[in-house]
Short mmCIF file of C-alpha atoms in Angstrom, two decimals:
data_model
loop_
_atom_site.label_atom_id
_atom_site.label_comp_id
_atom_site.label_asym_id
_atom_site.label_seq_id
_atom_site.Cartn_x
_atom_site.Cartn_y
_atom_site.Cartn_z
CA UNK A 3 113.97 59.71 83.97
CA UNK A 4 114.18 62.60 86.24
CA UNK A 5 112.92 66.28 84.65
CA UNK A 6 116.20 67.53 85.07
CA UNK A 7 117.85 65.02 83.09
CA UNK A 8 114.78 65.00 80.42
CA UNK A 9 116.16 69.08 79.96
CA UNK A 10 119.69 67.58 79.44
CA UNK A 11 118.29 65.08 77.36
CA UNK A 12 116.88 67.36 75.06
CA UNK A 13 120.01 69.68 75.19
CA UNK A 14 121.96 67.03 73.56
CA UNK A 15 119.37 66.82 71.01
CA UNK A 16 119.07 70.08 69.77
CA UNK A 17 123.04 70.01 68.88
CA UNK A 18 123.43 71.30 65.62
CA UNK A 19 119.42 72.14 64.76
CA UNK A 20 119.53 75.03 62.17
CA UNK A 21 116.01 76.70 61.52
CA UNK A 22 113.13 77.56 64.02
CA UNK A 23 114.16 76.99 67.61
CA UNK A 24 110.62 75.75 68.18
CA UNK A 25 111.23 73.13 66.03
CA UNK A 26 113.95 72.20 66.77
CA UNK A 27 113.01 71.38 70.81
CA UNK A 28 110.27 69.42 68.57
CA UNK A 29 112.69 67.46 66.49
CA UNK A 30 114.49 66.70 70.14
CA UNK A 31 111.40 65.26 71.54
CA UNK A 32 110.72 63.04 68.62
CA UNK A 33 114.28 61.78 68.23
CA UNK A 34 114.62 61.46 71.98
CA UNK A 35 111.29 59.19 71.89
CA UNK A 36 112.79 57.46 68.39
CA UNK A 37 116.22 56.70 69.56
CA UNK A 38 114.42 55.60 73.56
CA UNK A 39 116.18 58.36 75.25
CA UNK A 40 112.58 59.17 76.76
CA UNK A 41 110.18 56.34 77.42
CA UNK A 42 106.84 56.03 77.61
CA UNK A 43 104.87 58.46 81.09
CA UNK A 44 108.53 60.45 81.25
CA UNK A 45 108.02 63.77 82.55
CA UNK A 46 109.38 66.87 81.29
CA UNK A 47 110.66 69.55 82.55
CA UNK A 48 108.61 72.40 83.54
CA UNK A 49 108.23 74.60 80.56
CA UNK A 50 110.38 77.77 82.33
CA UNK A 51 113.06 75.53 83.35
CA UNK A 52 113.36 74.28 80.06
CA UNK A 53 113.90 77.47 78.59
CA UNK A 54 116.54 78.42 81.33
CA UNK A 55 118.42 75.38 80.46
CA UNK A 56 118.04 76.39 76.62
CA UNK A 57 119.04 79.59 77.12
CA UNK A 58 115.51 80.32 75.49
CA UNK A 59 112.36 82.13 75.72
CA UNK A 60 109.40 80.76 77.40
CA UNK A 61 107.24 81.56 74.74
CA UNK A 62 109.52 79.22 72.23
CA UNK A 63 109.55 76.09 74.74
CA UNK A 64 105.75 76.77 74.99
CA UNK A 65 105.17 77.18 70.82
CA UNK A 66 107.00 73.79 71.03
CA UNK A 67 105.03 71.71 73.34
CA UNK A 68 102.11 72.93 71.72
CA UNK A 69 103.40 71.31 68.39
CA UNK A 70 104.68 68.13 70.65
CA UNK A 71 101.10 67.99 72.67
CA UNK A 72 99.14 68.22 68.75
CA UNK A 73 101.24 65.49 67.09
CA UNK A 74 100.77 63.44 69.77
CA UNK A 75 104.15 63.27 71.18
CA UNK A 76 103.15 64.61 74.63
CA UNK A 77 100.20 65.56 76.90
CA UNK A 78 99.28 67.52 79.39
CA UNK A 79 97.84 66.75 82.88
CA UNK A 80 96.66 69.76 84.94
CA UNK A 81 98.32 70.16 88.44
CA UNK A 82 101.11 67.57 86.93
CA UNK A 83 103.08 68.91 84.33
CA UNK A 84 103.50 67.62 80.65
CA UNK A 85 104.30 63.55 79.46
CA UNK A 86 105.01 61.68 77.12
CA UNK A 87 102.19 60.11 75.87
CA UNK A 88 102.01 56.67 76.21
CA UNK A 89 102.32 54.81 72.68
CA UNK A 90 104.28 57.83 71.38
CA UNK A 91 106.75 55.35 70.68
CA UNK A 92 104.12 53.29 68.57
CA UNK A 93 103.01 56.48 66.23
CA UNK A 94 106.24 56.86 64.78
CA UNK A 95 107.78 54.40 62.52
CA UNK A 96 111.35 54.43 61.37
CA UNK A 97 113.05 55.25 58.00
CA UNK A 98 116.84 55.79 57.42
CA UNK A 99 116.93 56.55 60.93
CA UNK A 100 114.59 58.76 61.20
CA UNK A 101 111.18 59.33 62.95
CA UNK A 102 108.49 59.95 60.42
CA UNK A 103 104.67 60.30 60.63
CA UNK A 104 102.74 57.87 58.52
CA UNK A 105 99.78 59.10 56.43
CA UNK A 106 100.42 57.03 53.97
CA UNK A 107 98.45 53.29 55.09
CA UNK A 108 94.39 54.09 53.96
CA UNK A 109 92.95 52.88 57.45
CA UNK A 110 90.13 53.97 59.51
CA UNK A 111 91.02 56.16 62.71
CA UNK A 112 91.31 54.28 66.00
CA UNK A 113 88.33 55.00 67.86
CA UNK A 114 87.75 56.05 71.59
CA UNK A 115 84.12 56.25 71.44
CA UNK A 116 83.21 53.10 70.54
CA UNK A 117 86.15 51.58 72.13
CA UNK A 118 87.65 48.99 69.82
CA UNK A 119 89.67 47.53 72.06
CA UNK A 120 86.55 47.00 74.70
CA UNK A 121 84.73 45.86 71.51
CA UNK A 122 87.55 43.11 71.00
CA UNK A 123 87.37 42.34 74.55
CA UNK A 124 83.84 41.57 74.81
CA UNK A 125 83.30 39.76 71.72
CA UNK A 126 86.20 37.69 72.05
CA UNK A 127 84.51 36.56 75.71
CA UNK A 128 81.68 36.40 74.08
CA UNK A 129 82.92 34.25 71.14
CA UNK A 130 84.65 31.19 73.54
CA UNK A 131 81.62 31.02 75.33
CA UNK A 132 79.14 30.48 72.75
CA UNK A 133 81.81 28.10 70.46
CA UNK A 134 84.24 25.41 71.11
CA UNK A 135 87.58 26.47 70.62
CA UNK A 136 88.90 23.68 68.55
CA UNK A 137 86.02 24.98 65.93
CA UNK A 138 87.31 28.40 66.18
CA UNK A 139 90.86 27.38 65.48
CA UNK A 140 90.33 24.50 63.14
CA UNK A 141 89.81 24.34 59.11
CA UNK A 142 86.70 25.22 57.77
CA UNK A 143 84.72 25.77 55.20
CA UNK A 144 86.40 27.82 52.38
CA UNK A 145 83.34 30.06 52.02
CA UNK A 146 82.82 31.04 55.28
CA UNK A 147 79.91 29.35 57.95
CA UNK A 148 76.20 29.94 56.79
CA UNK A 149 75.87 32.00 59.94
CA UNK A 150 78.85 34.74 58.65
CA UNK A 151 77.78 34.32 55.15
CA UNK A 152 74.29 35.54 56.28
CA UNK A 153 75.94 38.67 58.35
CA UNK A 154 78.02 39.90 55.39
CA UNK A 155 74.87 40.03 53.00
CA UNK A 156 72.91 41.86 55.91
CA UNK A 157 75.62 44.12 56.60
CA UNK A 158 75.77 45.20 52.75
CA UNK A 159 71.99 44.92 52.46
CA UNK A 160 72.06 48.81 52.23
CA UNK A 161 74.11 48.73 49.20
CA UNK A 162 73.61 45.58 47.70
CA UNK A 163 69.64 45.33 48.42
CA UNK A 164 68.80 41.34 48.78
CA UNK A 165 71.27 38.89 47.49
CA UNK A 166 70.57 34.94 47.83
CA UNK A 167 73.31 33.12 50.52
CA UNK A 168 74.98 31.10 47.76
CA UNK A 169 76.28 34.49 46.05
CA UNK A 170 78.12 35.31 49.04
CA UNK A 171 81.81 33.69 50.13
CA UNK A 172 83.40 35.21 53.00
CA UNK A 173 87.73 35.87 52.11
CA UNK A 174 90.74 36.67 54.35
CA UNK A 175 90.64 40.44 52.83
CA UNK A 176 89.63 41.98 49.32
CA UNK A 177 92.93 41.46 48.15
CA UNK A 178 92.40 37.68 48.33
CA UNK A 179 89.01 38.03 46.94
CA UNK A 180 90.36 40.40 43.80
CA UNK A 181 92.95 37.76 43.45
CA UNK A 182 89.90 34.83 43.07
CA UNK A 183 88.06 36.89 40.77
CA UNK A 184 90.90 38.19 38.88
CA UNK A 185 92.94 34.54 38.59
CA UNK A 186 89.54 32.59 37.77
CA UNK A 187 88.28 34.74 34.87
CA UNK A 188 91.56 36.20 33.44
CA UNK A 189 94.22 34.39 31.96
CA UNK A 190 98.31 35.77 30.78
CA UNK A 191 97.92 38.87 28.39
CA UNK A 192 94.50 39.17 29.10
CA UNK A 193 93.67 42.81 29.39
CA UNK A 194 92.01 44.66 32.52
CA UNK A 195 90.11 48.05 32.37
CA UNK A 196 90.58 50.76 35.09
CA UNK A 197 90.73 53.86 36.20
CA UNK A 198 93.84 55.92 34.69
CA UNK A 199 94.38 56.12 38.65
CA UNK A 200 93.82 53.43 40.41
CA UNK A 201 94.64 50.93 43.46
CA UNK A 202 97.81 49.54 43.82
CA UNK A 203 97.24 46.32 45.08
CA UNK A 204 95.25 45.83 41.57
CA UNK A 205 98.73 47.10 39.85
CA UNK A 206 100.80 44.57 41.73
CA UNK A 207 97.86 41.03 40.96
CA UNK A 208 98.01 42.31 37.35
CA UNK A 209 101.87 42.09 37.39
CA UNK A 210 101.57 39.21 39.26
CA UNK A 211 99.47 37.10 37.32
CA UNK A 212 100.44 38.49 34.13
CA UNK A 213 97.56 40.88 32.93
CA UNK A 214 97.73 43.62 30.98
CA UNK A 215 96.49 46.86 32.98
CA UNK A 216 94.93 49.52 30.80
CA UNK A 217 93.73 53.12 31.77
CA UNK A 218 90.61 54.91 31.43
CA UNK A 219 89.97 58.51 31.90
CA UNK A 220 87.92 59.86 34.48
CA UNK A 221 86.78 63.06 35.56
CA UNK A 222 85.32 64.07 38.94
CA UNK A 223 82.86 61.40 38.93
CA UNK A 224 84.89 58.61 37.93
CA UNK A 225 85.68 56.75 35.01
CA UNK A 226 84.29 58.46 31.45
CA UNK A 227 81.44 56.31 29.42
CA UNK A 228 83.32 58.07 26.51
CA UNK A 229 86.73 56.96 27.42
CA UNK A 230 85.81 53.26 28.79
CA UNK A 231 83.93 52.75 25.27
CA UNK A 232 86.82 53.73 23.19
CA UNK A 233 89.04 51.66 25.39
CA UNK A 234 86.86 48.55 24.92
CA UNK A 235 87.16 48.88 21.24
CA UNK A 236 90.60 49.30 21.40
CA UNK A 237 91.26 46.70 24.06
CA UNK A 238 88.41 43.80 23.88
CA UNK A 239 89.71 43.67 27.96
CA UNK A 240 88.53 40.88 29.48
CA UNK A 241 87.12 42.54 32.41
CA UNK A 242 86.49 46.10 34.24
CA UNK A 243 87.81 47.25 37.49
CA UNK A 244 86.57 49.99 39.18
CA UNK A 245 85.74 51.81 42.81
CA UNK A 246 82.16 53.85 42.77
CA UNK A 247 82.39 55.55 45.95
CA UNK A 248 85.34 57.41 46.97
CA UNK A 249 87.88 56.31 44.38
CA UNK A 250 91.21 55.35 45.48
CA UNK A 251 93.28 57.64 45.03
CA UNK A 252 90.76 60.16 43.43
CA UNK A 253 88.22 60.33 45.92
CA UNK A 254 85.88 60.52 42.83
CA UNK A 255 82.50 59.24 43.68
CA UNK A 256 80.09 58.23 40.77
CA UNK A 257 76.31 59.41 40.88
CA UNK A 258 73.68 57.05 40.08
CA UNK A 259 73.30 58.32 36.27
CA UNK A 260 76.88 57.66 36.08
CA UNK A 261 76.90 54.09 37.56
CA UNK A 262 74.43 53.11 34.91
CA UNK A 263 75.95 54.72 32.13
CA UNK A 264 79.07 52.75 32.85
CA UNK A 265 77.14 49.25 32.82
CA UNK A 266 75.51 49.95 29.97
CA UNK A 267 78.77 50.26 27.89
CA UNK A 268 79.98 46.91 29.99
CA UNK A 269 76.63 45.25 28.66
CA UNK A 270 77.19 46.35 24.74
CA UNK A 271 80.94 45.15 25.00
CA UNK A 272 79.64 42.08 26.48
CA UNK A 273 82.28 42.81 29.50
CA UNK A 274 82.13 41.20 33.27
CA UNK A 275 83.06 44.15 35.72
CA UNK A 276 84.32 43.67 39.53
CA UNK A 277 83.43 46.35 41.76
CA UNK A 278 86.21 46.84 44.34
CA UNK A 279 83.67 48.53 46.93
CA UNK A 280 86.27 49.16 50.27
CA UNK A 281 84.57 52.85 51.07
CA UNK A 282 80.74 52.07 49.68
CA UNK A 283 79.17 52.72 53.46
CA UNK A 284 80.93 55.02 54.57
CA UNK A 285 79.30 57.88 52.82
CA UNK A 286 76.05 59.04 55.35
CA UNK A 287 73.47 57.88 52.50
CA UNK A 288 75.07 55.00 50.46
CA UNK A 289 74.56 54.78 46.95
CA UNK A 290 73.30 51.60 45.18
CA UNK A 291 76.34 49.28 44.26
CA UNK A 292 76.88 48.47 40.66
CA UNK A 293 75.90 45.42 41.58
CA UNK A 294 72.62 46.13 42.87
CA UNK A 295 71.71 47.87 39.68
CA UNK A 296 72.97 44.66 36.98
CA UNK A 297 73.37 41.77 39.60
CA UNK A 298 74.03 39.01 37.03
CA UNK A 299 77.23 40.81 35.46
CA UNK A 300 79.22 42.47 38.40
CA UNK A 301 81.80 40.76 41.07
CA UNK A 302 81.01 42.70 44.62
CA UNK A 303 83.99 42.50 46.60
CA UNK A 304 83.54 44.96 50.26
CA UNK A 305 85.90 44.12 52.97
CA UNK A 306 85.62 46.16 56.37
CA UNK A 307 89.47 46.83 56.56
CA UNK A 308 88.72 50.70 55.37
CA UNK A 309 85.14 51.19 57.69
CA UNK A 310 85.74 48.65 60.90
CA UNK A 311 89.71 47.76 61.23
CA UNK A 312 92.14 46.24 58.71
CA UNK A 313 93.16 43.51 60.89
CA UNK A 314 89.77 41.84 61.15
CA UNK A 315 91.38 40.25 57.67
CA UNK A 316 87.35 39.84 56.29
CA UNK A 317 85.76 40.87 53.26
CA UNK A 318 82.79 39.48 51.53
CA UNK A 319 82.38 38.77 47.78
CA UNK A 320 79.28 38.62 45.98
CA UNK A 321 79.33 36.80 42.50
CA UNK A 322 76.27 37.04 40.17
CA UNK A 323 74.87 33.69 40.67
CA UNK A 324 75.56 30.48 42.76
CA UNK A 325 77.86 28.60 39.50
CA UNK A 326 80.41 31.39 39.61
CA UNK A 327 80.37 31.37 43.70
CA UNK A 328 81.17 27.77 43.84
CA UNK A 329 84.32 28.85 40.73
CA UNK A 330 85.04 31.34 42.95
CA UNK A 331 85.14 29.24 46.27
CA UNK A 332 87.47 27.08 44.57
CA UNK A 333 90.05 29.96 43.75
CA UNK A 334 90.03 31.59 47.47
CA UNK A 335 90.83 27.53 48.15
CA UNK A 336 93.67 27.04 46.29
CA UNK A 337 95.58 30.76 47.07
CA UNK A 338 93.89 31.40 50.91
CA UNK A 339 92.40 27.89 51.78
CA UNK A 340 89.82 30.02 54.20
CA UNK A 341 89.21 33.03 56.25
CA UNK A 342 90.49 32.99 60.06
CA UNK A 343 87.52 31.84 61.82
CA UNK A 344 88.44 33.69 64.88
CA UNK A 345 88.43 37.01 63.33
CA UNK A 346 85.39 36.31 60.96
CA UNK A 347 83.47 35.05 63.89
CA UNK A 348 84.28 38.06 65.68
CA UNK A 349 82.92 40.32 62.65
CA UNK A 350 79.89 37.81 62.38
CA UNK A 351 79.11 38.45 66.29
CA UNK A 352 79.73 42.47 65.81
CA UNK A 353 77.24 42.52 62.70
CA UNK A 354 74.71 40.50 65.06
CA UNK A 355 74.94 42.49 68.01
CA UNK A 356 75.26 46.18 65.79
CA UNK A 357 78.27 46.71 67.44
CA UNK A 358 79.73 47.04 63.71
CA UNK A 359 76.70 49.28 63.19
CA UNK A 360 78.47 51.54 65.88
CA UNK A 361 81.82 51.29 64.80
CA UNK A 362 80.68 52.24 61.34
CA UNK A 363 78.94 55.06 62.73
CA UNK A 364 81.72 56.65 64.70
CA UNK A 365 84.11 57.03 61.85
CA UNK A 366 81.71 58.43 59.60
CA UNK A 367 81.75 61.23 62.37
CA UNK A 368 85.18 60.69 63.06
CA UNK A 369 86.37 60.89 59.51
CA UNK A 370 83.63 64.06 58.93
CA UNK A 371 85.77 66.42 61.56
CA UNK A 372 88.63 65.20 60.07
CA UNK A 373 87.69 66.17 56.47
CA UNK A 374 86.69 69.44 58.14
CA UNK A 375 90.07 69.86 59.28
CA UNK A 376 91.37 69.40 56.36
CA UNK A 377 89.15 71.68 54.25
CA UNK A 378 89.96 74.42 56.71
CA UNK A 379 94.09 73.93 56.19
CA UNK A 380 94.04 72.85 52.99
CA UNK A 381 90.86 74.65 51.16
CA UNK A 382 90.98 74.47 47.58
CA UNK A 383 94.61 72.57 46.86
CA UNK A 384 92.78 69.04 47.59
CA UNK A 385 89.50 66.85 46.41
CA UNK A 386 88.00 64.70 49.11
CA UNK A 387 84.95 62.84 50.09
CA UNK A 388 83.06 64.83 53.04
CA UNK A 389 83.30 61.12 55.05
CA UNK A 390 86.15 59.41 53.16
CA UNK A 391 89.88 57.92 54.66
CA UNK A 392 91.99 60.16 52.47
CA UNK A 393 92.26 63.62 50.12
CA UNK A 394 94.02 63.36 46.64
CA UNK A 395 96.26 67.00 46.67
CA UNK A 396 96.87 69.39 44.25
CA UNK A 397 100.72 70.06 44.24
CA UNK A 398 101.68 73.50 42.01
CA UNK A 399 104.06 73.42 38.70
CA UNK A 400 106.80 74.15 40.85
CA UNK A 401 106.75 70.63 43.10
CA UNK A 402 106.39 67.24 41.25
CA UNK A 403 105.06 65.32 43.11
CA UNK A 404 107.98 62.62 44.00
CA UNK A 405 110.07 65.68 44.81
CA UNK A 406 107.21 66.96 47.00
CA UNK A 407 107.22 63.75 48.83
CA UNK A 408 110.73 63.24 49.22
CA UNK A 409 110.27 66.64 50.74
CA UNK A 410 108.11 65.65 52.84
CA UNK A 411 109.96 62.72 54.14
CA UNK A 412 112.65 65.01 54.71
CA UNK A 413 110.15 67.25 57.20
CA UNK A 414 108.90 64.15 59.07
CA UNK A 415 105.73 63.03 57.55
CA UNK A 416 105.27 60.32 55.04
CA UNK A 417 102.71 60.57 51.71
CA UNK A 418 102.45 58.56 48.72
CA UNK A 419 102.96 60.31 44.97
CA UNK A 420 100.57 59.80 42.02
CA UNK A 421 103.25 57.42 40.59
CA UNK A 422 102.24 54.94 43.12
CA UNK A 423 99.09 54.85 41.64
CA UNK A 424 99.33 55.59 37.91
CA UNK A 425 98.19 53.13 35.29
CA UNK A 426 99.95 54.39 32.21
CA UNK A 427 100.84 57.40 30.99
CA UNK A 428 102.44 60.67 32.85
CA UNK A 429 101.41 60.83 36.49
CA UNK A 430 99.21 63.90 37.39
CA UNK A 431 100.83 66.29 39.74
CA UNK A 432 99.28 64.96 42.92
CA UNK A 433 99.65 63.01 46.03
CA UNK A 434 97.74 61.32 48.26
CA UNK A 435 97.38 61.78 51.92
CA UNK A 436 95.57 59.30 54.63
CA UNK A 437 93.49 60.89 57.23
CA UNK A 438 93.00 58.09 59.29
CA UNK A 439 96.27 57.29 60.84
CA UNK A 440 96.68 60.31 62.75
CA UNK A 441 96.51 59.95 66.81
CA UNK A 442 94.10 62.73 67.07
CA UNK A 443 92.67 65.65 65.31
CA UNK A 444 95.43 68.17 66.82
CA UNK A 445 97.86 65.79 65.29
CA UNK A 446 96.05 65.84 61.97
CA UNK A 447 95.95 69.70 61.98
CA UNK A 448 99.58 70.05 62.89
CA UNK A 449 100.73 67.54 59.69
CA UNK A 450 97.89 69.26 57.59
CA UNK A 451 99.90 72.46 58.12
CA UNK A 452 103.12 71.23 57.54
CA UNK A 453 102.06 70.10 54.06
CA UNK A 454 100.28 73.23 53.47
CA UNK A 455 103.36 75.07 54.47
CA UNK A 456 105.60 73.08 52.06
CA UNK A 457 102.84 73.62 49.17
CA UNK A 458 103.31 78.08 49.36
CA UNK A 459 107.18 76.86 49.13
CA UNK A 460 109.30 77.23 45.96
CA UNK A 461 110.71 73.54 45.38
CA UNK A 462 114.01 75.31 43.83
CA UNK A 463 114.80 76.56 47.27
CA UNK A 464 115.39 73.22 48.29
CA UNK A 465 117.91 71.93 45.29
CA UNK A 466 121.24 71.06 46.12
CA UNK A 467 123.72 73.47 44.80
CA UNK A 468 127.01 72.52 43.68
#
């Protein structure tokens, strides 16, 4: 589309905007990339002849490709003029019409430095010409080749110390492995332990299989040895749930004296505890997995959806001895018959060759300048992990939190409220936001200060009067 006709473009787009003119030349850009209007390399105008168009100052047009240029939307090319950035298209995703940004998926940022996509590349190429493809694309074993089974307890070694290879089945994700663990050892109106808090994947296979989820209070270390005794005396549950390191949502990480304080109340109530482990390597010294420290009465499930990329569809679960890995093998077989052996060969081959080494690596520092980021915006009004995915935020009296959200939603950016994640009782006046999804750091500033705008706001400004 010619510049001139970009500038008209935009024109039409602004029709009606009330607030901020910066914004709304913003809002144009976005809804001209969500309705197609601009594609994909279009060029814009030049920033002056914008503004003449606009009837603006320069100095507005510029505050608003600034904005555009740090969510992402556009970029700059020196001697050229300004774009829009290819895959703008593919950052926004559509709600009720409108064009919202997406912190709310718990993903690792996409990485330039490793490249995953040259990473894919190569060990694709690398994969056909070392296997057959009929192997590759055929059944197979349930539990995953002796070869990837070997990777996965090298790749946790760190955490998990030395494990033997018959403890170790290799699932299509930890939400197939939690369903294995969860379906073989639990039956209807069976009750489950976790955090007051917790995942909601673990909220929806309780529902599912017809488990009673129970809470237990935690504090800034996780769950309480206090609280999770008086709950097993109330309860008798038939199991424990829990995340160590960097708590989802909480970001609560439990210290050593803390992990063993916890299994020691699971060993007096005679209770079996899975350790949902998705974040356990990213922190830059790893602490010892519940597992490591009582082997013969914790469930290890660590999938590298939240440290490598969620659509390698792999996790690893470690039972305490070989009996309950063969029980186990025989639950991922009758919900998930096997892991893709493409993508788990892949993994396998990236473990080998330390490429996953790398890619671990980079979003540790990745994820460290994006905490950073959001310290600096943010400061006190959120907990985080100094190398963790997302930041559990503090929202004032004034904004419960699915009112803050919807608010949010209204503004353009999409977070998830406590209630997602509540066990029982009230839900805590919080939210959680993802890190990882953002473009870029610019782009992760620029939401960061959007939410730290709405948070100095007085929600009653906002209420409909009638």
């Amino acid at each position: 589309m010619p510049p001139d006709a970009v500038a008209l473009t935009i024109r039409r787009h602004m029709e009606g905007h009330r607030g901020p003119l910066y914004l709304g030349i913003l809002a144009a850009i976005r809804a001209a990339i969500e309705s197609g209007d601009l594609q994909d390399g279009d060029r814009l105008p030049p920033q002056r002849h914008l503004a003449a168009v606009l009837k603006l100052d320069l100095t507005t047009v510029t505050r608003a490709f600034n904005e555009a240029r740090h969510q992402g939307l556009i970029e700059a090319v020196v001697g050229r003029g300004s774009f829009v950035r290819g895959g703008a298209s593919a950052r926004l995703w559509r709600e009720g019409g409108r064009a919202l940004i997406d912190m709310t998926m718990n993903l690792p940022p996409l990485l330039e430095n490793p490249s995953l996509k040259g990473l894919m590349q190569e060990g694709m190429a690398s994969l056909l010409r070392r296997q057959e493809v009929h192997g590759l694309m055929s059944y197979r074993s349930t539990a995953g080749t002796p070869e990837e089974r070997a990777a996965g307890l090298a790749w946790l070694r760190p955490l998990l110390g030395r494990r033997g290879p018959g403890e170790v089945l290799v699932a299509p994700g930890a939400q197939a492995a939690l369903l294995a663990v969860l379906s073989s050892l639990a039956r209807p109106g069976d009750v489950i332990l976790a955090e007051r808090c917790t995942y909601p994947g673990l909220r929806a296979l309780a529902t599912q299989l017809g488990l009673v989820l129970a809470g237990v209070d935690m504090d800034g270390e996780g769950m309480l040895p206090e609280a999770l005794d008086r709950a097993c005396r109330e309860h008798a549950p038939r199991l424990i749930c829990c995340t160590p390191t960097i708590q989802n949502p909480t970001t609560a990480t439990m210290p050593l004296a803390r992990r063993e304080a916890l299994l020691a109340m699971a060993r007096r109530h005679e209770v079996m505890v899975v350790e949902d482990d998705p974040y356990g390597l990213l922190p830059d010294q790893p602490l010892p997995a519940l597992a490591r420290l009582d082997p013969r009465r914790v469930f290890h499930i660590a999938t590298v959806s939240k440290v490598l990329s969620p659509g390698l569809r792999t996790a690893f679960l470690i039972a305490p001895d070989e009996a309950q890995a063969e029980g186990m093998t025989a639950a991922l077989r009758a919900t998930a018959m096997m892991a893709p052996g493409l993508l788990t060969g892949l993994v396998h081959h990236w473990i080998a060759g330390g490429q996953a080494q790398d890619l671990l690596r980079g979003v540790r520092r990745e994820m460290t300048g994006r905490q950073a980021i959001a310290r600096t915006v943010l400061g006190e009004m959120a907990e985080a992990h100094p190398q963790g995915l997302h930041l559990w935020l503090r929202l004032p009296a004034h904004w419960p939190s699915t009112a803050f959200v919807a608010h949010m939603r209204e503004q353009g950016l999409a977070i998830v409220p406590s209630e997602a994640f509540t066990v029982e009782g009230e839900a805590p006046l919080r939210a959680r936001l993802a890190l990882g999804p953002a473009t870029d750091r610019g782009m992760l500033r620029s939401s960061l200060e959007m939410v730290a705008g709405a948070l100095r706001q007085d929600a009653r400004a906002y209420a409909t009067v009638v």
